[in-house]
Amino acid sequence: MKTIQFREAICEAMSEEMRRDESVYLMGEEVAEYNGAYKASKGMLDEFGPKRVLDTPIAELGFAGIAVGSTMTGNRPIVEYMTFNFSLVGIDQIISNAAKIRQMSGGQFKCPIVFRGPTGSAGQLGATHSQAFESWFANTPGLKVVVPSNPYDAKGLLKAAIRDDDPVIFMESEQMYGDKGEVPEGEYIIPIGVADIKREGTDVTIVSFGKIIKEAYKAADELEKEGISCEIIDLRTVRPMDRKAIVESVKKTNRLVVLEEAWPFGNVATEITYLIQSEAFDYLDAPVVRINTADTPAAYSPVLMKEWLPDYTEVIKAVKKVLYK
């Protein structure tokens, strides 16, 4: 094993797949000459050249459409958005075209494409740059949605996403690019749609994904001092969701807390809550508790931002609530 940063894991995954398959290419704003806005494509222009690592104008609708069209001629593009907030400019290409090509062509065309970039908040970036779109894209049949939380998962899942014959939304975080973690030296792939139990426990299940899961780890460490055992599930993939992993864990612990960095209405936590009441209701010893951001646009003020974004103290309160402590 070697220890690398999250951004390096992303770069390795893309580079390895581009060496393996000449139909894979990368395009986006500043991915080439600047080595990526977050240096996630550092050195790739030098290795693969300007025909396979393409800088684009600030025109997400245009280059998303070019990439989607190129899948129909045998290519496997990776489209980097500087932030998924900017994907809204090209969302028609993602939802109306990429997600629909296979079905609307009667299976004649597939659409092997990865849309990747940061999601959620990243500090004082204001309301329009601090939005989480996982549930938006997961609501669309035809799209797969992947949200890794560490370098190991990021590399293995991105390689799987690039090889997938369907469009994949691959969501990262500016605040994770510098995170370090162990990654194997050799080839490995993590299958899409398989959750991971990051921490075994017996008293309560905590389900989360992406960078906010770090708050669950902090809470579990504190709760362990009080004799409370938390099982933490990292979804890794929002769609398809590993429903079996969640249900089996709740059947064991009989309690569930869902931690998600998203607005509270109609989100991933809502889907999980419905899943448990429909498939594991008789195993619950307490109502499910969801933890989300405040139901407002994100603030620029650091004081207000702290109140808006959930942290480990809210996880601790939620766990104690379902344990009636």
PDB file of C-alpha atoms in Angstrom:
ATOM      1  CA  MET A   1       0.000   0.000   0.000  1.00  0.00           C
ATOM      2  CA  LYS A   2       1.033   3.593  -0.593  1.00  0.00           C
ATOM      3  CA  THR A   3      -0.288   6.809   0.949  1.00  0.00           C
ATOM      4  CA  ILE A   4      -1.533   9.418  -1.526  1.00  0.00           C
ATOM      5  CA  GLN A   5      -3.878  12.400  -1.606  1.00  0.00           C
ATOM      6  CA  PHE A   6      -7.465  12.198  -2.816  1.00  0.00           C
ATOM      7  CA  ARG A   7      -6.566  14.327  -5.875  1.00  0.00           C
ATOM      8  CA  GLU A   8      -3.729  11.929  -6.699  1.00  0.00           C
ATOM      9  CA  ALA A   9      -6.109   8.962  -6.473  1.00  0.00           C
ATOM     10  CA  ILE A  10      -8.418  10.658  -8.982  1.00  0.00           C
ATOM     11  CA  CYS A  11      -5.493  11.409 -11.304  1.00  0.00           C
ATOM     12  CA  GLU A  12      -4.166   7.855 -11.081  1.00  0.00           C
ATOM     13  CA  ALA A  13      -7.574   6.374 -11.885  1.00  0.00           C
ATOM     14  CA  MET A  14      -8.026   8.558 -14.966  1.00  0.00           C
ATOM     15  CA  SER A  15      -4.453   8.057 -16.183  1.00  0.00           C
ATOM     16  CA  GLU A  16      -4.522   4.287 -15.760  1.00  0.00           C
ATOM     17  CA  GLU A  17      -7.791   4.024 -17.677  1.00  0.00           C
ATOM     18  CA  MET A  18      -6.516   6.301 -20.457  1.00  0.00           C
ATOM     19  CA  ARG A  19      -3.425   4.112 -20.836  1.00  0.00           C
ATOM     20  CA  ARG A  20      -5.625   1.030 -20.960  1.00  0.00           C
ATOM     21  CA  ASP A  21      -8.208   2.374 -23.400  1.00  0.00           C
ATOM     22  CA  GLU A  22      -7.514   4.949 -26.113  1.00  0.00           C
ATOM     23  CA  SER A  23     -11.194   5.855 -26.360  1.00  0.00           C
ATOM     24  CA  VAL A  24     -11.055   7.499 -22.917  1.00  0.00           C
ATOM     25  CA  TYR A  25     -10.389  11.234 -22.844  1.00  0.00           C
ATOM     26  CA  LEU A  26     -10.733  14.120 -20.373  1.00  0.00           C
ATOM     27  CA  MET A  27     -12.280  17.500 -21.034  1.00  0.00           C
ATOM     28  CA  GLY A  28     -13.217  20.494 -18.891  1.00  0.00           C
ATOM     29  CA  GLU A  29     -12.203  23.950 -17.761  1.00  0.00           C
ATOM     30  CA  GLU A  30      -8.479  24.199 -16.902  1.00  0.00           C
ATOM     31  CA  VAL A  31      -7.921  20.432 -16.928  1.00  0.00           C
ATOM     32  CA  ALA A  32      -4.951  20.673 -19.319  1.00  0.00           C
ATOM     33  CA  GLU A  33      -2.615  23.678 -19.192  1.00  0.00           C
ATOM     34  CA  TYR A  34      -3.419  24.436 -15.550  1.00  0.00           C
ATOM     35  CA  ASN A  35      -3.295  20.753 -14.472  1.00  0.00           C
ATOM     36  CA  GLY A  36      -6.862  20.979 -13.198  1.00  0.00           C
ATOM     37  CA  ALA A  37      -8.538  23.552 -10.953  1.00  0.00           C
ATOM     38  CA  TYR A  38      -7.696  21.300  -7.978  1.00  0.00           C
ATOM     39  CA  LYS A  39      -4.664  19.640  -9.610  1.00  0.00           C
ATOM     40  CA  ALA A  40      -6.590  16.403 -10.099  1.00  0.00           C
ATOM     41  CA  SER A  41      -5.261  16.084 -13.662  1.00  0.00           C
ATOM     42  CA  LYS A  42      -1.676  17.088 -12.928  1.00  0.00           C
ATOM     43  CA  GLY A  43       0.730  15.828 -15.599  1.00  0.00           C
ATOM     44  CA  MET A  44      -1.976  14.342 -17.811  1.00  0.00           C
ATOM     45  CA  LEU A  45      -1.577  16.854 -20.642  1.00  0.00           C
ATOM     46  CA  ASP A  46       2.152  16.059 -20.827  1.00  0.00           C
ATOM     47  CA  GLU A  47       1.462  12.329 -21.014  1.00  0.00           C
ATOM     48  CA  PHE A  48      -1.608  12.162 -23.249  1.00  0.00           C
ATOM     49  CA  GLY A  49      -1.427  15.359 -25.293  1.00  0.00           C
ATOM     50  CA  PRO A  50      -4.044  17.986 -26.222  1.00  0.00           C
ATOM     51  CA  LYS A  51      -6.213  15.590 -28.227  1.00  0.00           C
ATOM     52  CA  ARG A  52      -7.061  13.544 -25.116  1.00  0.00           C
ATOM     53  CA  VAL A  53      -6.822  16.202 -22.388  1.00  0.00           C
ATOM     54  CA  LEU A  54      -8.870  19.144 -23.605  1.00  0.00           C
ATOM     55  CA  ASP A  55      -9.280  22.601 -22.087  1.00  0.00           C
ATOM     56  CA  THR A  56     -12.755  23.982 -22.788  1.00  0.00           C
ATOM     57  CA  PRO A  57     -14.334  27.429 -22.787  1.00  0.00           C
ATOM     58  CA  ILE A  58     -16.580  28.363 -19.856  1.00  0.00           C
ATOM     59  CA  ALA A  59     -19.544  26.769 -21.616  1.00  0.00           C
ATOM     60  CA  GLU A  60     -20.768  23.692 -19.734  1.00  0.00           C
ATOM     61  CA  LEU A  61     -23.802  23.151 -21.952  1.00  0.00           C
ATOM     62  CA  GLY A  62     -21.579  23.092 -25.033  1.00  0.00           C
ATOM     63  CA  PHE A  63     -18.834  20.753 -23.898  1.00  0.00           C
ATOM     64  CA  ALA A  64     -21.267  18.451 -22.083  1.00  0.00           C
ATOM     65  CA  GLY A  65     -23.138  18.069 -25.369  1.00  0.00           C
ATOM     66  CA  ILE A  66     -19.952  17.421 -27.331  1.00  0.00           C
ATOM     67  CA  ALA A  67     -18.952  14.733 -24.832  1.00  0.00           C
ATOM     68  CA  VAL A  68     -22.363  13.037 -24.867  1.00  0.00           C
ATOM     69  CA  GLY A  69     -22.373  13.020 -28.664  1.00  0.00           C
ATOM     70  CA  SER A  70     -18.895  11.532 -28.755  1.00  0.00           C
ATOM     71  CA  THR A  71     -20.068   8.456 -26.825  1.00  0.00           C
ATOM     72  CA  MET A  72     -22.208   7.575 -29.849  1.00  0.00           C
ATOM     73  CA  THR A  73     -19.096   7.364 -32.006  1.00  0.00           C
ATOM     74  CA  GLY A  74     -17.214   5.022 -29.686  1.00  0.00           C
ATOM     75  CA  ASN A  75     -15.586   7.331 -27.128  1.00  0.00           C
ATOM     76  CA  ARG A  76     -15.636   7.194 -23.333  1.00  0.00           C
ATOM     77  CA  PRO A  77     -15.316  10.798 -22.128  1.00  0.00           C
ATOM     78  CA  ILE A  78     -14.630  12.094 -18.641  1.00  0.00           C
ATOM     79  CA  VAL A  79     -16.168  15.543 -18.179  1.00  0.00           C
ATOM     80  CA  GLU A  80     -14.831  17.591 -15.285  1.00  0.00           C
ATOM     81  CA  TYR A  81     -16.947  20.369 -13.840  1.00  0.00           C
ATOM     82  CA  MET A  82     -15.064  22.874 -11.726  1.00  0.00           C
ATOM     83  CA  THR A  83     -17.998  22.415  -9.357  1.00  0.00           C
ATOM     84  CA  PHE A  84     -21.294  20.601  -9.808  1.00  0.00           C
ATOM     85  CA  ASN A  85     -22.997  23.941  -9.292  1.00  0.00           C
ATOM     86  CA  PHE A  86     -21.797  24.706 -12.821  1.00  0.00           C
ATOM     87  CA  SER A  87     -23.316  21.471 -14.123  1.00  0.00           C
ATOM     88  CA  LEU A  88     -26.678  23.230 -13.939  1.00  0.00           C
ATOM     89  CA  VAL A  89     -25.681  25.045 -17.127  1.00  0.00           C
ATOM     90  CA  GLY A  90     -25.307  21.665 -18.850  1.00  0.00           C
ATOM     91  CA  ILE A  91     -27.933  19.688 -16.944  1.00  0.00           C
ATOM     92  CA  ASP A  92     -30.163  19.365 -20.005  1.00  0.00           C
ATOM     93  CA  GLN A  93     -27.419  17.367 -21.733  1.00  0.00           C
ATOM     94  CA  ILE A  94     -27.017  15.138 -18.662  1.00  0.00           C
ATOM     95  CA  ILE A  95     -30.674  14.448 -17.919  1.00  0.00           C
ATOM     96  CA  SER A  96     -32.373  14.803 -21.302  1.00  0.00           C
ATOM     97  CA  ASN A  97     -29.638  13.192 -23.397  1.00  0.00           C
ATOM     98  CA  ALA A  98     -27.016  11.149 -21.510  1.00  0.00           C
ATOM     99  CA  ALA A  99     -29.567   9.468 -19.237  1.00  0.00           C
ATOM    100  CA  LYS A 100     -31.994   8.763 -22.091  1.00  0.00           C
ATOM    101  CA  ILE A 101     -29.843   7.660 -25.048  1.00  0.00           C
ATOM    102  CA  ARG A 102     -29.931   3.916 -24.333  1.00  0.00           C
ATOM    103  CA  GLN A 103     -33.691   3.819 -23.767  1.00  0.00           C
ATOM    104  CA  MET A 104     -34.700   6.199 -26.552  1.00  0.00           C
ATOM    105  CA  SER A 105     -32.518   4.404 -29.106  1.00  0.00           C
ATOM    106  CA  GLY A 106     -34.006   1.042 -28.189  1.00  0.00           C
ATOM    107  CA  GLY A 107     -30.619  -0.078 -26.940  1.00  0.00           C
ATOM    108  CA  GLN A 108     -28.797   0.792 -30.167  1.00  0.00           C
ATOM    109  CA  PHE A 109     -26.588   3.352 -28.425  1.00  0.00           C
ATOM    110  CA  LYS A 110     -24.986   3.249 -25.014  1.00  0.00           C
ATOM    111  CA  CYS A 111     -23.592   6.316 -23.262  1.00  0.00           C
ATOM    112  CA  PRO A 112     -20.340   5.503 -21.408  1.00  0.00           C
ATOM    113  CA  ILE A 113     -19.534   8.883 -19.849  1.00  0.00           C
ATOM    114  CA  VAL A 114     -18.372  10.162 -16.452  1.00  0.00           C
ATOM    115  CA  PHE A 115     -19.346  13.605 -15.212  1.00  0.00           C
ATOM    116  CA  ARG A 116     -17.102  14.404 -12.244  1.00  0.00           C
ATOM    117  CA  GLY A 117     -16.224  17.308  -9.956  1.00  0.00           C
ATOM    118  CA  PRO A 118     -16.881  18.741  -6.484  1.00  0.00           C
ATOM    119  CA  THR A 119     -20.270  18.746  -4.763  1.00  0.00           C
ATOM    120  CA  GLY A 120     -21.630  20.342  -1.600  1.00  0.00           C
ATOM    121  CA  SER A 121     -20.161  23.147   0.452  1.00  0.00           C
ATOM    122  CA  ALA A 122     -16.483  24.006   0.692  1.00  0.00           C
ATOM    123  CA  GLY A 123     -16.319  26.857   3.168  1.00  0.00           C
ATOM    124  CA  GLN A 124     -17.136  30.460   2.418  1.00  0.00           C
ATOM    125  CA  LEU A 125     -18.171  30.138  -1.228  1.00  0.00           C
ATOM    126  CA  GLY A 126     -21.682  31.554  -0.965  1.00  0.00           C
ATOM    127  CA  ALA A 127     -25.100  30.117  -1.706  1.00  0.00           C
ATOM    128  CA  THR A 128     -24.645  29.432  -5.420  1.00  0.00           C
ATOM    129  CA  HIS A 129     -21.408  27.471  -4.953  1.00  0.00           C
ATOM    130  CA  SER A 130     -22.422  25.392  -1.924  1.00  0.00           C
ATOM    131  CA  GLN A 131     -25.170  23.101  -3.178  1.00  0.00           C
ATOM    132  CA  ALA A 132     -25.414  19.316  -2.996  1.00  0.00           C
ATOM    133  CA  PHE A 133     -26.980  17.707  -6.058  1.00  0.00           C
ATOM    134  CA  GLU A 134     -26.700  13.991  -5.280  1.00  0.00           C
ATOM    135  CA  SER A 135     -30.446  13.501  -4.842  1.00  0.00           C
ATOM    136  CA  TRP A 136     -31.200  15.590  -7.959  1.00  0.00           C
ATOM    137  CA  PHE A 137     -29.200  13.317 -10.233  1.00  0.00           C
ATOM    138  CA  ALA A 138     -30.162  10.146  -8.341  1.00  0.00           C
ATOM    139  CA  ASN A 139     -33.803  10.977  -9.100  1.00  0.00           C
ATOM    140  CA  THR A 140     -33.092  10.411 -12.815  1.00  0.00           C
ATOM    141  CA  PRO A 141     -33.429   6.864 -14.218  1.00  0.00           C
ATOM    142  CA  GLY A 142     -30.427   6.081 -16.404  1.00  0.00           C
ATOM    143  CA  LEU A 143     -27.849   7.825 -14.209  1.00  0.00           C
ATOM    144  CA  LYS A 144     -25.570   6.241 -11.627  1.00  0.00           C
ATOM    145  CA  VAL A 145     -24.400   8.482  -8.767  1.00  0.00           C
ATOM    146  CA  VAL A 146     -21.121   7.836  -6.922  1.00  0.00           C
ATOM    147  CA  VAL A 147     -19.877   9.868  -3.931  1.00  0.00           C
ATOM    148  CA  PRO A 148     -16.593   8.538  -2.454  1.00  0.00           C
ATOM    149  CA  SER A 149     -15.238   9.721   0.892  1.00  0.00           C
ATOM    150  CA  ASN A 150     -11.552   8.690   0.793  1.00  0.00           C
ATOM    151  CA  PRO A 151      -8.699   8.096  -1.699  1.00  0.00           C
ATOM    152  CA  TYR A 152      -9.017   4.284  -1.747  1.00  0.00           C
ATOM    153  CA  ASP A 153     -12.714   4.344  -2.622  1.00  0.00           C
ATOM    154  CA  ALA A 154     -12.264   7.249  -5.028  1.00  0.00           C
ATOM    155  CA  LYS A 155      -9.716   5.470  -7.195  1.00  0.00           C
ATOM    156  CA  GLY A 156     -11.457   2.104  -7.278  1.00  0.00           C
ATOM    157  CA  LEU A 157     -14.872   3.590  -7.960  1.00  0.00           C
ATOM    158  CA  LEU A 158     -13.662   6.047 -10.607  1.00  0.00           C
ATOM    159  CA  LYS A 159     -12.021   3.235 -12.557  1.00  0.00           C
ATOM    160  CA  ALA A 160     -15.300   1.311 -12.391  1.00  0.00           C
ATOM    161  CA  ALA A 161     -17.209   4.399 -13.501  1.00  0.00           C
ATOM    162  CA  ILE A 162     -14.976   4.964 -16.523  1.00  0.00           C
ATOM    163  CA  ARG A 163     -15.457   1.339 -17.612  1.00  0.00           C
ATOM    164  CA  ASP A 164     -19.228   1.469 -17.102  1.00  0.00           C
ATOM    165  CA  ASP A 165     -21.371   1.578 -20.239  1.00  0.00           C
ATOM    166  CA  ASP A 166     -23.873   3.959 -18.658  1.00  0.00           C
ATOM    167  CA  PRO A 167     -23.494   7.612 -17.576  1.00  0.00           C
ATOM    168  CA  VAL A 168     -22.040   8.051 -14.088  1.00  0.00           C
ATOM    169  CA  ILE A 169     -22.182  11.172 -11.930  1.00  0.00           C
ATOM    170  CA  PHE A 170     -18.989  11.086  -9.855  1.00  0.00           C
ATOM    171  CA  MET A 171     -19.092  13.631  -7.029  1.00  0.00           C
ATOM    172  CA  GLU A 172     -16.085  14.764  -4.999  1.00  0.00           C
ATOM    173  CA  SER A 173     -15.313  17.712  -2.661  1.00  0.00           C
ATOM    174  CA  GLU A 174     -12.845  20.575  -2.677  1.00  0.00           C
ATOM    175  CA  GLN A 175     -12.291  19.885   1.016  1.00  0.00           C
ATOM    176  CA  MET A 176     -11.231  16.283   0.379  1.00  0.00           C
ATOM    177  CA  TYR A 177      -8.655  16.768  -2.372  1.00  0.00           C
ATOM    178  CA  GLY A 178      -5.839  17.095   0.148  1.00  0.00           C
ATOM    179  CA  ASP A 179      -6.990  14.144   2.292  1.00  0.00           C
ATOM    180  CA  LYS A 180      -4.476  11.316   2.449  1.00  0.00           C
ATOM    181  CA  GLY A 181      -5.155   7.597   2.541  1.00  0.00           C
ATOM    182  CA  GLU A 182      -3.726   4.209   1.676  1.00  0.00           C
ATOM    183  CA  VAL A 183      -4.182   2.912  -1.856  1.00  0.00           C
ATOM    184  CA  PRO A 184      -2.901  -0.415  -3.264  1.00  0.00           C
ATOM    185  CA  GLU A 185       0.069  -0.328  -5.617  1.00  0.00           C
ATOM    186  CA  GLY A 186      -1.586  -2.611  -8.152  1.00  0.00           C
ATOM    187  CA  GLU A 187      -4.820  -2.679 -10.134  1.00  0.00           C
ATOM    188  CA  TYR A 188      -8.111  -2.782  -8.249  1.00  0.00           C
ATOM    189  CA  ILE A 189     -11.740  -1.948  -8.991  1.00  0.00           C
ATOM    190  CA  ILE A 190     -14.564  -1.244  -6.525  1.00  0.00           C
ATOM    191  CA  PRO A 191     -17.954  -2.237  -7.966  1.00  0.00           C
ATOM    192  CA  ILE A 192     -20.587   0.470  -8.213  1.00  0.00           C
ATOM    193  CA  GLY A 193     -23.575  -0.090  -5.938  1.00  0.00           C
ATOM    194  CA  VAL A 194     -21.796  -1.710  -2.992  1.00  0.00           C
ATOM    195  CA  ALA A 195     -21.759   0.099   0.353  1.00  0.00           C
ATOM    196  CA  ASP A 196     -18.966  -0.359   2.901  1.00  0.00           C
ATOM    197  CA  ILE A 197     -19.251  -0.859   6.646  1.00  0.00           C
ATOM    198  CA  LYS A 198     -16.493   1.469   7.817  1.00  0.00           C
ATOM    199  CA  ARG A 199     -17.029   0.675  11.490  1.00  0.00           C
ATOM    200  CA  GLU A 200     -18.757  -2.309  13.077  1.00  0.00           C
ATOM    201  CA  GLY A 201     -21.208  -1.601  15.892  1.00  0.00           C
ATOM    202  CA  THR A 202     -24.170  -2.984  17.798  1.00  0.00           C
ATOM    203  CA  ASP A 203     -26.260  -0.119  19.234  1.00  0.00           C
ATOM    204  CA  VAL A 204     -27.110   2.140  16.299  1.00  0.00           C
ATOM    205  CA  THR A 205     -26.550   2.331  12.534  1.00  0.00           C
ATOM    206  CA  ILE A 206     -25.292   5.602  11.058  1.00  0.00           C
ATOM    207  CA  VAL A 207     -25.576   5.865   7.272  1.00  0.00           C
ATOM    208  CA  SER A 208     -23.702   8.612   5.431  1.00  0.00           C
ATOM    209  CA  PHE A 209     -21.543   9.340   2.357  1.00  0.00           C
ATOM    210  CA  GLY A 210     -19.094  11.914   1.031  1.00  0.00           C
ATOM    211  CA  LYS A 211     -17.076  14.285   3.179  1.00  0.00           C
ATOM    212  CA  ILE A 212     -19.773  14.716   5.856  1.00  0.00           C
ATOM    213  CA  ILE A 213     -19.181  11.110   6.977  1.00  0.00           C
ATOM    214  CA  LYS A 214     -16.108  12.386   8.840  1.00  0.00           C
ATOM    215  CA  GLU A 215     -18.493  13.906  11.379  1.00  0.00           C
ATOM    216  CA  ALA A 216     -19.957  10.443  11.960  1.00  0.00           C
ATOM    217  CA  TYR A 217     -16.492   9.089  12.735  1.00  0.00           C
ATOM    218  CA  LYS A 218     -15.880  11.870  15.266  1.00  0.00           C
ATOM    219  CA  ALA A 219     -19.233  11.237  16.902  1.00  0.00           C
ATOM    220  CA  ALA A 220     -18.636   7.478  17.085  1.00  0.00           C
ATOM    221  CA  ASP A 221     -15.292   8.046  18.809  1.00  0.00           C
ATOM    222  CA  GLU A 222     -16.934  10.258  21.429  1.00  0.00           C
ATOM    223  CA  LEU A 223     -19.895   7.930  21.933  1.00  0.00           C
ATOM    224  CA  GLU A 224     -17.600   4.946  22.365  1.00  0.00           C
ATOM    225  CA  LYS A 225     -16.244   6.619  25.517  1.00  0.00           C
ATOM    226  CA  GLU A 226     -19.781   6.389  26.900  1.00  0.00           C
ATOM    227  CA  GLY A 227     -20.146   2.736  25.957  1.00  0.00           C
ATOM    228  CA  ILE A 228     -22.275   3.361  22.858  1.00  0.00           C
ATOM    229  CA  SER A 229     -21.332   1.251  19.832  1.00  0.00           C
ATOM    230  CA  CYS A 230     -22.014   2.814  16.416  1.00  0.00           C
ATOM    231  CA  GLU A 231     -22.033   0.968  13.109  1.00  0.00           C
ATOM    232  CA  ILE A 232     -21.121   3.340  10.268  1.00  0.00           C
ATOM    233  CA  ILE A 233     -22.116   2.560   6.685  1.00  0.00           C
ATOM    234  CA  ASP A 234     -20.559   4.557   3.847  1.00  0.00           C
ATOM    235  CA  LEU A 235     -22.976   4.314   0.931  1.00  0.00           C
ATOM    236  CA  ARG A 236     -20.234   5.187  -1.598  1.00  0.00           C
ATOM    237  CA  THR A 237     -22.886   4.864  -4.307  1.00  0.00           C
ATOM    238  CA  VAL A 238     -26.156   6.756  -3.956  1.00  0.00           C
ATOM    239  CA  ARG A 239     -27.678   5.139  -7.060  1.00  0.00           C
ATOM    240  CA  PRO A 240     -27.826   2.198  -7.289  1.00  0.00           C
ATOM    241  CA  MET A 241     -28.137   2.135  -3.506  1.00  0.00           C
ATOM    242  CA  ASP A 242     -26.998  -0.884  -1.484  1.00  0.00           C
ATOM    243  CA  ARG A 243     -30.365  -1.370   0.170  1.00  0.00           C
ATOM    244  CA  LYS A 244     -29.478  -4.786   1.563  1.00  0.00           C
ATOM    245  CA  ALA A 245     -26.488  -3.459   3.529  1.00  0.00           C
ATOM    246  CA  ILE A 246     -28.621  -0.798   5.228  1.00  0.00           C
ATOM    247  CA  VAL A 247     -31.508  -3.117   6.027  1.00  0.00           C
ATOM    248  CA  GLU A 248     -29.288  -5.874   7.424  1.00  0.00           C
ATOM    249  CA  SER A 249     -27.450  -3.391   9.650  1.00  0.00           C
ATOM    250  CA  VAL A 250     -30.688  -1.953  11.030  1.00  0.00           C
ATOM    251  CA  LYS A 251     -31.981  -5.453  11.721  1.00  0.00           C
ATOM    252  CA  LYS A 252     -28.888  -5.886  13.890  1.00  0.00           C
ATOM    253  CA  THR A 253     -28.806  -2.524  15.697  1.00  0.00           C
ATOM    254  CA  ASN A 254     -32.557  -1.699  15.630  1.00  0.00           C
ATOM    255  CA  ARG A 255     -31.847   2.029  15.316  1.00  0.00           C
ATOM    256  CA  LEU A 256     -30.922   4.319  12.441  1.00  0.00           C
ATOM    257  CA  VAL A 257     -29.456   7.801  12.024  1.00  0.00           C
ATOM    258  CA  VAL A 258     -28.858   9.179   8.518  1.00  0.00           C
ATOM    259  CA  LEU A 259     -26.301  11.969   8.075  1.00  0.00           C
ATOM    260  CA  GLU A 260     -26.351  13.825   4.754  1.00  0.00           C
ATOM    261  CA  GLU A 261     -25.067  17.182   3.560  1.00  0.00           C
ATOM    262  CA  ALA A 262     -28.205  18.253   1.709  1.00  0.00           C
ATOM    263  CA  TRP A 263     -31.396  20.193   2.214  1.00  0.00           C
ATOM    264  CA  PRO A 264     -33.992  18.224   4.210  1.00  0.00           C
ATOM    265  CA  PHE A 265     -36.795  18.024   1.621  1.00  0.00           C
ATOM    266  CA  GLY A 266     -36.783  15.063  -0.773  1.00  0.00           C
ATOM    267  CA  ASN A 267     -33.179  13.966  -0.310  1.00  0.00           C
ATOM    268  CA  VAL A 268     -31.245  10.684  -0.075  1.00  0.00           C
ATOM    269  CA  ALA A 269     -32.004  10.416   3.650  1.00  0.00           C
ATOM    270  CA  THR A 270     -35.706  10.554   2.818  1.00  0.00           C
ATOM    271  CA  GLU A 271     -35.321   7.560   0.497  1.00  0.00           C
ATOM    272  CA  ILE A 272     -33.419   5.603   3.148  1.00  0.00           C
ATOM    273  CA  THR A 273     -36.054   6.397   5.757  1.00  0.00           C
ATOM    274  CA  TYR A 274     -38.784   5.063   3.470  1.00  0.00           C
ATOM    275  CA  LEU A 275     -36.687   1.970   2.738  1.00  0.00           C
ATOM    276  CA  ILE A 276     -36.388   1.097   6.420  1.00  0.00           C
ATOM    277  CA  GLN A 277     -40.039   1.698   7.277  1.00  0.00           C
ATOM    278  CA  SER A 278     -41.080  -0.496   4.338  1.00  0.00           C
ATOM    279  CA  GLU A 279     -38.576  -3.328   4.772  1.00  0.00           C
ATOM    280  CA  ALA A 280     -37.419  -3.265   8.411  1.00  0.00           C
ATOM    281  CA  PHE A 281     -40.175  -1.495  10.358  1.00  0.00           C
ATOM    282  CA  ASP A 282     -40.679  -4.352  12.816  1.00  0.00           C
ATOM    283  CA  TYR A 283     -36.991  -4.260  13.743  1.00  0.00           C
ATOM    284  CA  LEU A 284     -36.974  -0.572  14.753  1.00  0.00           C
ATOM    285  CA  ASP A 285     -36.849   0.288  18.448  1.00  0.00           C
ATOM    286  CA  ALA A 286     -37.013   4.026  17.732  1.00  0.00           C
ATOM    287  CA  PRO A 287     -38.033   6.343  14.894  1.00  0.00           C
ATOM    288  CA  VAL A 288     -35.363   7.040  12.259  1.00  0.00           C
ATOM    289  CA  VAL A 289     -33.576  10.381  12.690  1.00  0.00           C
ATOM    290  CA  ARG A 290     -32.247  12.366   9.719  1.00  0.00           C
ATOM    291  CA  ILE A 291     -29.537  15.023  10.004  1.00  0.00           C
ATOM    292  CA  ASN A 292     -29.363  17.546   7.169  1.00  0.00           C
ATOM    293  CA  THR A 293     -28.316  21.115   6.503  1.00  0.00           C
ATOM    294  CA  ALA A 294     -30.665  23.938   7.389  1.00  0.00           C
ATOM    295  CA  ASP A 295     -33.487  24.412   4.889  1.00  0.00           C
ATOM    296  CA  THR A 296     -32.007  27.629   3.498  1.00  0.00           C
ATOM    297  CA  PRO A 297     -29.365  28.558   0.920  1.00  0.00           C
ATOM    298  CA  ALA A 298     -25.861  28.356   2.394  1.00  0.00           C
ATOM    299  CA  ALA A 299     -24.601  31.577   3.957  1.00  0.00           C
ATOM    300  CA  TYR A 300     -21.292  33.301   3.277  1.00  0.00           C
ATOM    301  CA  SER A 301     -20.828  34.281   6.927  1.00  0.00           C
ATOM    302  CA  PRO A 302     -18.645  31.726   8.740  1.00  0.00           C
ATOM    303  CA  VAL A 303     -20.840  32.024  11.843  1.00  0.00           C
ATOM    304  CA  LEU A 304     -24.016  31.280   9.901  1.00  0.00           C
ATOM    305  CA  MET A 305     -22.262  28.570   7.869  1.00  0.00           C
ATOM    306  CA  LYS A 306     -21.341  26.764  11.063  1.00  0.00           C
ATOM    307  CA  GLU A 307     -24.998  26.739  12.076  1.00  0.00           C
ATOM    308  CA  TRP A 308     -26.116  25.645   8.598  1.00  0.00           C
ATOM    309  CA  LEU A 309     -23.830  22.611   8.204  1.00  0.00           C
ATOM    310  CA  PRO A 310     -24.262  19.575  10.503  1.00  0.00           C
ATOM    311  CA  ASP A 311     -21.343  18.502  12.681  1.00  0.00           C
ATOM    312  CA  TYR A 312     -20.483  15.639  15.023  1.00  0.00           C
ATOM    313  CA  THR A 313     -22.322  17.180  17.982  1.00  0.00           C
ATOM    314  CA  GLU A 314     -25.614  16.856  16.100  1.00  0.00           C
ATOM    315  CA  VAL A 315     -24.787  13.231  15.324  1.00  0.00           C
ATOM    316  CA  ILE A 316     -24.187  12.576  19.024  1.00  0.00           C
ATOM    317  CA  LYS A 317     -27.551  14.164  19.915  1.00  0.00           C
ATOM    318  CA  ALA A 318     -29.318  12.101  17.242  1.00  0.00           C
ATOM    319  CA  VAL A 319     -27.767   8.843  18.420  1.00  0.00           C
ATOM    320  CA  LYS A 320     -28.748   9.551  22.016  1.00  0.00           C
ATOM    321  CA  LYS A 321     -32.255  10.424  20.855  1.00  0.00           C
ATOM    322  CA  VAL A 322     -32.798   7.049  19.175  1.00  0.00           C
ATOM    323  CA  LEU A 323     -31.295   5.358  22.231  1.00  0.00           C
ATOM    324  CA  TYR A 324     -33.630   7.353  24.535  1.00  0.00           C
ATOM    325  CA  LYS A 325     -30.659   8.674  26.500  1.00  0.00           C
TER     326      LYS A 325
END
